[in-house]
Amino acid sequence: MKQKQEENVTLLKQKLIYYQSELSRYKEKLQQYEQSDMMSLVKENKNLKGELENLTKKLHELKTENVLLKELAFQSEERYKQLKQVQKEKDELERRLAEMQKQTEEEDDSDSWFIRTLKQQNAIVSPFVQPNSQQNAEDE
């Protein structure tokens, strides 16, 4: 019986050694997995930090661009207002010019045929224009 017990003890020791070696092998594998997971997490963390930096730069650029666009929009609005004002002034001047032309035409229409002909031949000088002979005499 003693031999049987010794065989059982030897068998148990062998099983114990086997399980200890399996346990150490599994611990080693687990450690490798943890290290590889940690390395992949470190790499992923680096990549995410790089992306975060890029996105932060882009955000800053967009904020700067937004400020510039707002300033340009304000300037454009001011120019538009100035153009509107100039257009109003132009329209007013054109209206006044049309009125003056109409008055001039009415005055010309009121002249007789004889006076219009003399004016066309420069025989009658308008009060605003000096005759050529008088201008030359004054210039000398």
mmCIF file of N, CA and C in Angstrom:
data_model
loop_
_atom_site.group_PDB
_atom_site.id
_atom_site.type_symbol
_atom_site.label_atom_id
_atom_site.label_comp_id
_atom_site.label_asym_id
_atom_site.label_seq_id
_atom_site.Cartn_x
_atom_site.Cartn_y
_atom_site.Cartn_z
ATOM 1 N N MET A 1 0.811 -1.166 0.000
ATOM 2 C CA MET A 1 0.000 0.000 0.000
ATOM 3 C C MET A 1 0.866 1.245 0.000
ATOM 4 N N LYS A 2 1.952 1.105 0.614
ATOM 5 C CA LYS A 2 2.847 2.227 0.699
ATOM 6 C C LYS A 2 3.331 2.616 -0.699
ATOM 7 N N GLN A 3 3.528 1.664 -1.507
ATOM 8 C CA GLN A 3 3.985 1.944 -2.849
ATOM 9 C C GLN A 3 2.889 2.662 -3.628
ATOM 10 N N LYS A 4 1.694 2.228 -3.430
ATOM 11 C CA LYS A 4 0.567 2.870 -4.093
ATOM 12 C C LYS A 4 0.441 4.319 -3.646
ATOM 13 N N GLN A 5 0.651 4.543 -2.399
ATOM 14 C CA GLN A 5 0.585 5.908 -1.860
ATOM 15 C C GLN A 5 1.722 6.743 -2.434
ATOM 16 N N GLU A 6 2.874 6.121 -2.557
ATOM 17 C CA GLU A 6 4.013 6.849 -3.104
ATOM 18 C C GLU A 6 3.740 7.199 -4.574
ATOM 19 N N GLU A 7 3.136 6.274 -5.274
ATOM 20 C CA GLU A 7 2.786 6.539 -6.664
ATOM 21 C C GLU A 7 1.756 7.666 -6.745
ATOM 22 N N ASN A 8 0.811 7.629 -5.848
ATOM 23 C CA ASN A 8 -0.214 8.692 -5.796
ATOM 24 C C ASN A 8 0.432 10.049 -5.477
ATOM 25 N N VAL A 9 1.377 10.002 -4.525
ATOM 26 C CA VAL A 9 2.057 11.235 -4.140
ATOM 27 C C VAL A 9 2.892 11.733 -5.325
ATOM 28 N N THR A 10 3.583 10.834 -6.005
ATOM 29 C CA THR A 10 4.391 11.209 -7.153
ATOM 30 C C THR A 10 3.493 11.753 -8.259
ATOM 31 N N LEU A 11 2.394 11.064 -8.463
ATOM 32 C CA LEU A 11 1.439 11.523 -9.473
ATOM 33 C C LEU A 11 0.892 12.907 -9.119
ATOM 34 N N LEU A 12 0.587 13.088 -7.887
ATOM 35 C CA LEU A 12 0.073 14.397 -7.441
ATOM 36 C C LEU A 12 1.140 15.485 -7.586
ATOM 37 N N LYS A 13 2.384 15.135 -7.278
ATOM 38 C CA LYS A 13 3.481 16.106 -7.419
ATOM 39 C C LYS A 13 3.655 16.486 -8.898
ATOM 40 N N GLN A 14 3.571 15.475 -9.760
ATOM 41 C CA GLN A 14 3.704 15.742 -11.193
ATOM 42 C C GLN A 14 2.557 16.642 -11.683
ATOM 43 N N LYS A 15 1.356 16.314 -11.205
ATOM 44 C CA LYS A 15 0.201 17.162 -11.567
ATOM 45 C C LYS A 15 0.403 18.577 -11.048
ATOM 46 N N LEU A 16 0.908 18.647 -9.827
ATOM 47 C CA LEU A 16 1.154 19.978 -9.241
ATOM 48 C C LEU A 16 2.190 20.738 -10.057
ATOM 49 N N ILE A 17 3.247 20.096 -10.445
ATOM 50 C CA ILE A 17 4.294 20.726 -11.253
ATOM 51 C C ILE A 17 3.697 21.149 -12.611
ATOM 52 N N TYR A 18 2.927 20.249 -13.199
ATOM 53 C CA TYR A 18 2.287 20.567 -14.482
ATOM 54 C C TYR A 18 1.381 21.799 -14.358
ATOM 55 N N TYR A 19 0.551 21.799 -13.331
ATOM 56 C CA TYR A 19 -0.377 22.933 -13.153
ATOM 57 C C TYR A 19 0.369 24.229 -12.830
ATOM 58 N N GLN A 20 1.460 24.102 -12.083
ATOM 59 C CA GLN A 20 2.256 25.303 -11.793
ATOM 60 C C GLN A 20 2.882 25.853 -13.080
ATOM 61 N N SER A 21 3.389 24.942 -13.913
ATOM 62 C CA SER A 21 3.978 25.405 -15.181
ATOM 63 C C SER A 21 2.892 26.016 -16.075
ATOM 64 N N GLU A 22 1.718 25.390 -16.118
ATOM 65 C CA GLU A 22 0.597 25.946 -16.891
ATOM 66 C C GLU A 22 0.190 27.320 -16.344
ATOM 67 N N LEU A 23 0.156 27.385 -15.023
ATOM 68 C CA LEU A 23 -0.205 28.661 -14.392
ATOM 69 C C LEU A 23 0.811 29.744 -14.741
ATOM 70 N N SER A 24 2.082 29.420 -14.678
ATOM 71 C CA SER A 24 3.101 30.424 -15.006
ATOM 72 C C SER A 24 3.032 30.786 -16.489
ATOM 73 N N ARG A 25 2.775 29.787 -17.344
ATOM 74 C CA ARG A 25 2.627 30.065 -18.777
ATOM 75 C C ARG A 25 1.436 30.998 -19.029
ATOM 76 N N TYR A 26 0.318 30.741 -18.383
ATOM 77 C CA TYR A 26 -0.871 31.602 -18.544
ATOM 78 C C TYR A 26 -0.633 33.004 -17.970
ATOM 79 N N LYS A 27 0.087 33.071 -16.870
ATOM 80 C CA LYS A 27 0.419 34.381 -16.299
ATOM 81 C C LYS A 27 1.294 35.173 -17.278
ATOM 82 N N GLU A 28 2.239 34.485 -17.901
ATOM 83 C CA GLU A 28 3.123 35.121 -18.867
ATOM 84 C C GLU A 28 2.325 35.623 -20.080
ATOM 85 N N LYS A 29 1.411 34.769 -20.567
ATOM 86 C CA LYS A 29 0.552 35.173 -21.687
ATOM 87 C C LYS A 29 -0.302 36.375 -21.300
ATOM 88 N N LEU A 30 -0.859 36.308 -20.098
ATOM 89 C CA LEU A 30 -1.690 37.429 -19.625
ATOM 90 C C LEU A 30 -0.876 38.715 -19.557
ATOM 91 N N GLN A 31 0.350 38.604 -19.086
ATOM 92 C CA GLN A 31 1.226 39.760 -18.994
ATOM 93 C C GLN A 31 1.530 40.302 -20.398
ATOM 94 N N GLN A 32 1.756 39.410 -21.356
ATOM 95 C CA GLN A 32 2.003 39.845 -22.738
ATOM 96 C C GLN A 32 0.786 40.561 -23.312
ATOM 97 N N TYR A 33 -0.387 39.979 -23.045
ATOM 98 C CA TYR A 33 -1.622 40.626 -23.521
ATOM 99 C C TYR A 33 -1.790 42.011 -22.901
ATOM 100 N N GLU A 34 -1.525 42.086 -21.628
ATOM 101 C CA GLU A 34 -1.650 43.382 -20.948
ATOM 102 C C GLU A 34 -0.661 44.389 -21.519
ATOM 103 N N GLN A 35 0.582 43.932 -21.744
ATOM 104 C CA GLN A 35 1.589 44.823 -22.311
ATOM 105 C C GLN A 35 1.201 45.249 -23.721
ATOM 106 N N SER A 36 0.736 44.312 -24.539
ATOM 107 C CA SER A 36 0.347 44.684 -25.902
ATOM 108 C C SER A 36 -0.871 45.593 -25.878
ATOM 109 N N ASP A 37 -1.808 45.311 -24.963
ATOM 110 C CA ASP A 37 -2.964 46.206 -24.832
ATOM 111 C C ASP A 37 -2.529 47.585 -24.357
ATOM 112 N N MET A 38 -1.604 47.616 -23.429
ATOM 113 C CA MET A 38 -1.110 48.905 -22.937
ATOM 114 C C MET A 38 -0.399 49.650 -24.055
ATOM 115 N N MET A 39 0.381 48.934 -24.857
ATOM 116 C CA MET A 39 1.089 49.589 -25.954
ATOM 117 C C MET A 39 0.094 50.118 -26.979
ATOM 118 N N SER A 40 -0.893 49.309 -27.274
ATOM 119 C CA SER A 40 -1.891 49.776 -28.240
ATOM 120 C C SER A 40 -2.674 50.955 -27.657
ATOM 121 N N LEU A 41 -2.937 50.914 -26.356
ATOM 122 C CA LEU A 41 -3.622 52.048 -25.736
ATOM 123 C C LEU A 41 -2.740 53.296 -25.757
ATOM 124 N N VAL A 42 -1.451 53.112 -25.534
ATOM 125 C CA VAL A 42 -0.522 54.250 -25.570
ATOM 126 C C VAL A 42 -0.481 54.828 -26.983
ATOM 127 N N LYS A 43 -0.414 53.944 -27.998
ATOM 128 C CA LYS A 43 -0.409 54.414 -29.388
ATOM 129 C C LYS A 43 -1.708 55.140 -29.711
ATOM 130 N N GLU A 44 -2.808 54.545 -29.300
ATOM 131 C CA GLU A 44 -4.110 55.172 -29.563
ATOM 132 C C GLU A 44 -4.205 56.518 -28.858
ATOM 133 N N ASN A 45 -3.679 56.578 -27.643
ATOM 134 C CA ASN A 45 -3.674 57.831 -26.893
ATOM 135 C C ASN A 45 -2.856 58.895 -27.626
ATOM 136 N N LYS A 46 -1.692 58.504 -28.166
ATOM 137 C CA LYS A 46 -0.855 59.435 -28.932
ATOM 138 C C LYS A 46 -1.598 59.950 -30.158
ATOM 139 N N ASN A 47 -2.228 59.005 -30.880
ATOM 140 C CA ASN A 47 -2.976 59.388 -32.076
ATOM 141 C C ASN A 47 -4.107 60.359 -31.736
ATOM 142 N N LEU A 48 -4.803 60.061 -30.659
ATOM 143 C CA LEU A 48 -5.910 60.936 -30.258
ATOM 144 C C LEU A 48 -5.403 62.325 -29.848
ATOM 145 N N LYS A 49 -4.268 62.381 -29.188
ATOM 146 C CA LYS A 49 -3.685 63.676 -28.816
ATOM 147 C C LYS A 49 -3.305 64.468 -30.062
ATOM 148 N N GLY A 50 -2.723 63.764 -31.056
ATOM 149 C CA GLY A 50 -2.368 64.425 -32.313
ATOM 150 C C GLY A 50 -3.604 64.974 -33.009
ATOM 151 N N GLU A 51 -4.664 64.174 -33.064
ATOM 152 C CA GLU A 51 -5.911 64.644 -33.676
ATOM 153 C C GLU A 51 -6.479 65.830 -32.921
ATOM 154 N N LEU A 52 -6.402 65.769 -31.605
ATOM 155 C CA LEU A 52 -6.904 66.873 -30.783
ATOM 156 C C LEU A 52 -6.135 68.156 -31.067
ATOM 157 N N GLU A 53 -4.822 68.055 -31.218
ATOM 158 C CA GLU A 53 -4.007 69.228 -31.538
ATOM 159 C C GLU A 53 -4.396 69.796 -32.902
ATOM 160 N N ASN A 54 -4.573 68.913 -33.889
ATOM 161 C CA ASN A 54 -4.962 69.369 -35.229
ATOM 162 C C ASN A 54 -6.318 70.057 -35.202
ATOM 163 N N LEU A 55 -7.255 69.453 -34.501
ATOM 164 C CA LEU A 55 -8.595 70.045 -34.418
ATOM 165 C C LEU A 55 -8.567 71.381 -33.684
ATOM 166 N N THR A 56 -7.725 71.488 -32.672
ATOM 167 C CA THR A 56 -7.591 72.749 -31.934
ATOM 168 C C THR A 56 -7.031 73.835 -32.844
ATOM 169 N N LYS A 57 -6.021 73.476 -33.656
ATOM 170 C CA LYS A 57 -5.445 74.442 -34.606
ATOM 171 C C LYS A 57 -6.494 74.886 -35.616
ATOM 172 N N LYS A 58 -7.238 73.918 -36.159
ATOM 173 C CA LYS A 58 -8.275 74.255 -37.135
ATOM 174 C C LYS A 58 -9.336 75.147 -36.521
ATOM 175 N N LEU A 59 -9.710 74.850 -35.284
ATOM 176 C CA LEU A 59 -10.704 75.674 -34.595
ATOM 177 C C LEU A 59 -10.202 77.101 -34.431
ATOM 178 N N HIS A 60 -8.948 77.250 -34.054
ATOM 179 C CA HIS A 60 -8.368 78.581 -33.900
ATOM 180 C C HIS A 60 -8.346 79.318 -35.240
ATOM 181 N N GLU A 61 -7.963 78.601 -36.306
ATOM 182 C CA GLU A 61 -7.947 79.214 -37.636
ATOM 183 C C GLU A 61 -9.348 79.650 -38.047
ATOM 184 N N LEU A 62 -10.343 78.800 -37.783
ATOM 185 C CA LEU A 62 -11.713 79.137 -38.151
ATOM 186 C C LEU A 62 -12.236 80.327 -37.353
ATOM 187 N N LYS A 63 -11.859 80.409 -36.075
ATOM 188 C CA LYS A 63 -12.272 81.567 -35.268
ATOM 189 C C LYS A 63 -11.659 82.843 -35.841
ATOM 190 N N THR A 64 -10.383 82.770 -36.206
ATOM 191 C CA THR A 64 -9.707 83.930 -36.796
ATOM 192 C C THR A 64 -10.372 84.318 -38.108
ATOM 193 N N GLU A 65 -10.671 83.312 -38.927
ATOM 194 C CA GLU A 65 -11.328 83.559 -40.212
ATOM 195 C C GLU A 65 -12.720 84.162 -39.997
ATOM 196 N N ASN A 66 -13.412 83.681 -38.975
ATOM 197 C CA ASN A 66 -14.738 84.198 -38.677
ATOM 198 C C ASN A 66 -14.681 85.678 -38.306
ATOM 199 N N VAL A 67 -13.688 86.046 -37.499
ATOM 200 C CA VAL A 67 -13.525 87.455 -37.122
ATOM 201 C C VAL A 67 -13.257 88.292 -38.371
ATOM 202 N N LEU A 68 -12.387 87.781 -39.243
ATOM 203 C CA LEU A 68 -12.060 88.498 -40.479
ATOM 204 C C LEU A 68 -13.293 88.646 -41.363
ATOM 205 N N LEU A 69 -14.067 87.582 -41.488
ATOM 206 C CA LEU A 69 -15.272 87.634 -42.312
ATOM 207 C C LEU A 69 -16.299 88.613 -41.747
ATOM 208 N N LYS A 70 -16.412 88.654 -40.433
ATOM 209 C CA LYS A 70 -17.336 89.617 -39.825
ATOM 210 C C LYS A 70 -16.897 91.045 -40.131
ATOM 211 N N GLU A 71 -15.591 91.290 -40.053
ATOM 212 C CA GLU A 71 -15.066 92.623 -40.352
ATOM 213 C C GLU A 71 -15.318 92.985 -41.818
ATOM 214 N N LEU A 72 -15.070 92.029 -42.711
ATOM 215 C CA LEU A 72 -15.310 92.274 -44.130
ATOM 216 C C LEU A 72 -16.796 92.508 -44.405
ATOM 217 N N ALA A 73 -17.649 91.768 -43.724
ATOM 218 C CA ALA A 73 -19.092 91.953 -43.908
ATOM 219 C C ALA A 73 -19.502 93.354 -43.451
ATOM 220 N N PHE A 74 -18.924 93.820 -42.341
ATOM 221 C CA PHE A 74 -19.233 95.164 -41.850
ATOM 222 C C PHE A 74 -18.775 96.208 -42.868
ATOM 223 N N GLN A 75 -17.552 96.033 -43.395
ATOM 224 C CA GLN A 75 -17.048 96.977 -44.397
ATOM 225 C C GLN A 75 -17.912 96.951 -45.653
ATOM 226 N N SER A 76 -18.322 95.771 -46.045
ATOM 227 C CA SER A 76 -19.172 95.641 -47.228
ATOM 228 C C SER A 76 -20.507 96.352 -47.010
ATOM 229 N N GLU A 77 -21.047 96.207 -45.826
ATOM 230 C CA GLU A 77 -22.313 96.876 -45.503
ATOM 231 C C GLU A 77 -22.147 98.394 -45.547
ATOM 232 N N GLU A 78 -21.025 98.879 -45.033
ATOM 233 C CA GLU A 78 -20.758 100.320 -45.061
ATOM 234 C C GLU A 78 -20.629 100.802 -46.510
ATOM 235 N N ARG A 79 -19.930 100.047 -47.329
ATOM 236 C CA ARG A 79 -19.779 100.427 -48.742
ATOM 237 C C ARG A 79 -21.133 100.430 -49.437
ATOM 238 N N TYR A 80 -21.961 99.456 -49.106
ATOM 239 C CA TYR A 80 -23.291 99.379 -49.706
ATOM 240 C C TYR A 80 -24.097 100.626 -49.340
ATOM 241 N N LYS A 81 -23.997 101.039 -48.077
ATOM 242 C CA LYS A 81 -24.702 102.255 -47.655
ATOM 243 C C LYS A 81 -24.169 103.471 -48.408
ATOM 244 N N GLN A 82 -22.849 103.549 -48.566
ATOM 245 C CA GLN A 82 -22.252 104.668 -49.296
ATOM 246 C C GLN A 82 -22.714 104.669 -50.750
ATOM 247 N N LEU A 83 -22.746 103.483 -51.365
ATOM 248 C CA LEU A 83 -23.206 103.394 -52.750
ATOM 249 C C LEU A 83 -24.658 103.821 -52.877
ATOM 250 N N LYS A 84 -25.475 103.435 -51.927
ATOM 251 C CA LYS A 84 -26.887 103.852 -51.938
ATOM 252 C C LYS A 84 -26.983 105.373 -51.875
ATOM 253 N N GLN A 85 -26.175 105.989 -50.989
ATOM 254 C CA GLN A 85 -26.193 107.440 -50.833
ATOM 255 C C GLN A 85 -25.747 108.109 -52.126
ATOM 256 N N VAL A 86 -24.663 107.602 -52.722
ATOM 257 C CA VAL A 86 -24.156 108.174 -53.972
ATOM 258 C C VAL A 86 -25.202 108.013 -55.077
ATOM 259 N N GLN A 87 -25.873 106.853 -55.098
ATOM 260 C CA GLN A 87 -26.915 106.623 -56.106
ATOM 261 C C GLN A 87 -28.059 107.618 -55.928
ATOM 262 N N LYS A 88 -28.437 107.884 -54.681
ATOM 263 C CA LYS A 88 -29.498 108.874 -54.426
ATOM 264 C C LYS A 88 -29.066 110.253 -54.924
ATOM 265 N N GLU A 89 -27.813 110.624 -54.615
ATOM 266 C CA GLU A 89 -27.304 111.920 -55.055
ATOM 267 C C GLU A 89 -27.280 111.987 -56.583
ATOM 268 N N LYS A 90 -26.849 110.910 -57.223
ATOM 269 C CA LYS A 90 -26.802 110.861 -58.684
ATOM 270 C C LYS A 90 -28.208 111.017 -59.260
ATOM 271 N N ASP A 91 -29.161 110.295 -58.696
ATOM 272 C CA ASP A 91 -30.543 110.396 -59.174
ATOM 273 C C ASP A 91 -31.077 111.818 -59.024
ATOM 274 N N GLU A 92 -30.752 112.457 -57.892
ATOM 275 C CA GLU A 92 -31.204 113.830 -57.673
ATOM 276 C C GLU A 92 -30.576 114.766 -58.698
ATOM 277 N N LEU A 93 -29.274 114.602 -58.957
ATOM 278 C CA LEU A 93 -28.602 115.458 -59.941
ATOM 279 C C LEU A 93 -29.156 115.222 -61.349
ATOM 280 N N GLU A 94 -29.429 113.962 -61.684
ATOM 281 C CA GLU A 94 -30.018 113.670 -62.991
ATOM 282 C C GLU A 94 -31.407 114.302 -63.118
ATOM 283 N N ARG A 95 -32.167 114.265 -62.034
ATOM 284 C CA ARG A 95 -33.500 114.875 -62.050
ATOM 285 C C ARG A 95 -33.392 116.384 -62.258
ATOM 286 N N ARG A 96 -32.438 116.993 -61.530
ATOM 287 C CA ARG A 96 -32.267 118.437 -61.670
ATOM 288 C C ARG A 96 -31.784 118.803 -63.075
ATOM 289 N N LEU A 97 -30.879 117.968 -63.637
ATOM 290 C CA LEU A 97 -30.395 118.202 -64.983
ATOM 291 C C LEU A 97 -31.543 118.100 -65.988
ATOM 292 N N ALA A 98 -32.400 117.108 -65.809
ATOM 293 C CA ALA A 98 -33.543 116.947 -66.703
ATOM 294 C C ALA A 98 -34.470 118.150 -66.619
ATOM 295 N N GLU A 99 -34.663 118.658 -65.387
ATOM 296 C CA GLU A 99 -35.499 119.854 -65.225
ATOM 297 C C GLU A 99 -34.869 121.049 -65.941
ATOM 298 N N MET A 100 -33.555 121.202 -65.796
ATOM 299 C CA MET A 100 -32.874 122.329 -66.448
ATOM 300 C C MET A 100 -32.944 122.204 -67.966
ATOM 301 N N GLN A 101 -32.765 120.980 -68.471
ATOM 302 C CA GLN A 101 -32.861 120.774 -69.913
ATOM 303 C C GLN A 101 -34.274 121.078 -70.401
ATOM 304 N N LYS A 102 -35.244 120.682 -69.610
ATOM 305 C CA LYS A 102 -36.637 120.940 -69.984
ATOM 306 C C LYS A 102 -36.901 122.445 -70.016
ATOM 307 N N GLN A 103 -36.377 123.158 -69.008
ATOM 308 C CA GLN A 103 -36.548 124.609 -68.974
ATOM 309 C C GLN A 103 -35.870 125.254 -70.180
ATOM 310 N N THR A 104 -34.664 124.774 -70.508
ATOM 311 C CA THR A 104 -33.935 125.321 -71.646
ATOM 312 C C THR A 104 -34.706 125.074 -72.934
ATOM 313 N N GLU A 105 -35.253 123.867 -73.076
ATOM 314 C CA GLU A 105 -36.037 123.553 -74.264
ATOM 315 C C GLU A 105 -37.286 124.428 -74.337
ATOM 316 N N GLU A 106 -37.922 124.666 -73.199
ATOM 317 C CA GLU A 106 -39.112 125.515 -73.172
ATOM 318 C C GLU A 106 -38.754 126.937 -73.572
ATOM 319 N N GLU A 107 -37.592 127.411 -73.100
ATOM 320 C CA GLU A 107 -37.158 128.759 -73.462
ATOM 321 C C GLU A 107 -36.863 128.827 -74.960
ATOM 322 N N ASP A 108 -36.211 127.782 -75.475
ATOM 323 C CA ASP A 108 -35.906 127.753 -76.901
ATOM 324 C C ASP A 108 -37.186 127.683 -77.727
ATOM 325 N N ASP A 109 -38.157 126.937 -77.246
ATOM 326 C CA ASP A 109 -39.425 126.823 -77.973
ATOM 327 C C ASP A 109 -40.185 128.144 -77.981
ATOM 328 N N SER A 110 -39.989 128.950 -76.963
ATOM 329 C CA SER A 110 -40.719 130.219 -76.902
ATOM 330 C C SER A 110 -40.115 131.268 -77.845
ATOM 331 N N ASP A 111 -38.877 131.084 -78.265
ATOM 332 C CA ASP A 111 -38.270 132.022 -79.218
ATOM 333 C C ASP A 111 -38.946 131.874 -80.584
ATOM 334 N N SER A 112 -38.899 132.920 -81.292
ATOM 335 C CA SER A 112 -39.474 132.874 -82.633
ATOM 336 C C SER A 112 -38.507 132.186 -83.583
ATOM 337 N N TRP A 113 -39.016 131.886 -84.760
ATOM 338 C CA TRP A 113 -38.190 131.218 -85.760
ATOM 339 C C TRP A 113 -36.993 132.080 -86.116
ATOM 340 N N PHE A 114 -37.191 133.371 -86.186
ATOM 341 C CA PHE A 114 -36.145 134.299 -86.585
ATOM 342 C C PHE A 114 -35.022 134.322 -85.542
ATOM 343 N N ILE A 115 -35.389 134.362 -84.262
ATOM 344 C CA ILE A 115 -34.390 134.437 -83.187
ATOM 345 C C ILE A 115 -33.633 133.116 -83.084
ATOM 346 N N ARG A 116 -34.327 131.997 -83.246
ATOM 347 C CA ARG A 116 -33.652 130.692 -83.208
ATOM 348 C C ARG A 116 -32.629 130.587 -84.328
ATOM 349 N N THR A 117 -32.999 131.073 -85.503
ATOM 350 C CA THR A 117 -32.081 131.021 -86.634
ATOM 351 C C THR A 117 -30.857 131.887 -86.355
ATOM 352 N N LEU A 118 -31.083 133.091 -85.810
ATOM 353 C CA LEU A 118 -29.949 133.956 -85.483
ATOM 354 C C LEU A 118 -29.043 133.317 -84.419
ATOM 355 N N LYS A 119 -29.655 132.674 -83.448
ATOM 356 C CA LYS A 119 -28.854 132.010 -82.408
ATOM 357 C C LYS A 119 -28.020 130.889 -83.024
ATOM 358 N N GLN A 120 -28.625 130.136 -83.922
ATOM 359 C CA GLN A 120 -27.896 129.048 -84.565
ATOM 360 C C GLN A 120 -26.730 129.581 -85.380
ATOM 361 N N GLN A 121 -26.887 130.751 -85.954
ATOM 362 C CA GLN A 121 -25.814 131.328 -86.751
ATOM 363 C C GLN A 121 -24.872 132.169 -85.893
ATOM 364 N N ASN A 122 -25.092 132.139 -84.610
ATOM 365 C CA ASN A 122 -24.283 132.890 -83.641
ATOM 366 C C ASN A 122 -24.340 134.393 -83.893
ATOM 367 N N ALA A 123 -25.400 134.814 -84.458
ATOM 368 C CA ALA A 123 -25.560 136.246 -84.659
ATOM 369 C C ALA A 123 -25.969 136.898 -83.350
ATOM 370 N N ILE A 124 -26.725 136.169 -82.557
ATOM 371 C CA ILE A 124 -27.108 136.673 -81.231
ATOM 372 C C ILE A 124 -26.316 135.858 -80.220
ATOM 373 N N VAL A 125 -25.605 136.558 -79.406
ATOM 374 C CA VAL A 125 -24.785 135.893 -78.413
ATOM 375 C C VAL A 125 -25.590 135.807 -77.120
ATOM 376 N N SER A 126 -25.535 134.646 -76.519
ATOM 377 C CA SER A 126 -26.260 134.523 -75.245
ATOM 378 C C SER A 126 -25.522 135.325 -74.193
ATOM 379 N N PRO A 127 -26.213 135.754 -73.157
ATOM 380 C CA PRO A 127 -25.568 136.607 -72.158
ATOM 381 C C PRO A 127 -24.453 135.888 -71.402
ATOM 382 N N PHE A 128 -24.428 134.569 -71.472
ATOM 383 C CA PHE A 128 -23.402 133.837 -70.736
ATOM 384 C C PHE A 128 -22.135 133.618 -71.546
ATOM 385 N N VAL A 129 -22.207 133.702 -72.861
ATOM 386 C CA VAL A 129 -21.057 133.442 -73.724
ATOM 387 C C VAL A 129 -20.597 134.758 -74.338
ATOM 388 N N GLN A 130 -19.288 135.026 -74.246
ATOM 389 C CA GLN A 130 -18.754 136.253 -74.833
ATOM 390 C C GLN A 130 -18.395 135.976 -76.289
ATOM 391 N N PRO A 131 -18.610 136.951 -77.167
ATOM 392 C CA PRO A 131 -18.220 136.764 -78.564
ATOM 393 C C PRO A 131 -16.713 136.592 -78.684
ATOM 394 N N ASN A 132 -16.280 135.940 -79.755
ATOM 395 C CA ASN A 132 -14.855 135.649 -79.951
ATOM 396 C C ASN A 132 -14.019 136.913 -80.069
ATOM 397 N N SER A 133 -14.539 137.913 -80.732
ATOM 398 C CA SER A 133 -13.750 139.135 -80.920
ATOM 399 C C SER A 133 -13.549 139.836 -79.582
ATOM 400 N N GLN A 134 -14.580 139.813 -78.743
ATOM 401 C CA GLN A 134 -14.436 140.474 -77.448
ATOM 402 C C GLN A 134 -13.475 139.669 -76.551
ATOM 403 N N GLN A 135 -13.513 138.361 -76.649
ATOM 404 C CA GLN A 135 -12.622 137.547 -75.842
ATOM 405 C C GLN A 135 -11.163 137.787 -76.250
ATOM 406 N N ASN A 136 -10.911 137.819 -77.551
ATOM 407 C CA ASN A 136 -9.546 138.031 -78.037
ATOM 408 C C ASN A 136 -9.020 139.401 -77.622
ATOM 409 N N ALA A 137 -9.871 140.420 -77.673
ATOM 410 C CA ALA A 137 -9.461 141.765 -77.304
ATOM 411 C C ALA A 137 -9.141 141.809 -75.809
ATOM 412 N N GLU A 138 -9.932 141.131 -75.017
ATOM 413 C CA GLU A 138 -9.705 141.152 -73.562
ATOM 414 C C GLU A 138 -8.457 140.353 -73.206
ATOM 415 N N ASP A 139 -8.197 139.280 -73.937
ATOM 416 C CA ASP A 139 -7.046 138.438 -73.631
ATOM 417 C C ASP A 139 -5.740 139.179 -73.923
ATOM 418 N N GLU A 140 -5.742 140.028 -74.933
ATOM 419 C CA GLU A 140 -4.511 140.736 -75.277
ATOM 420 C C GLU A 140 -4.334 141.881 -74.341
#
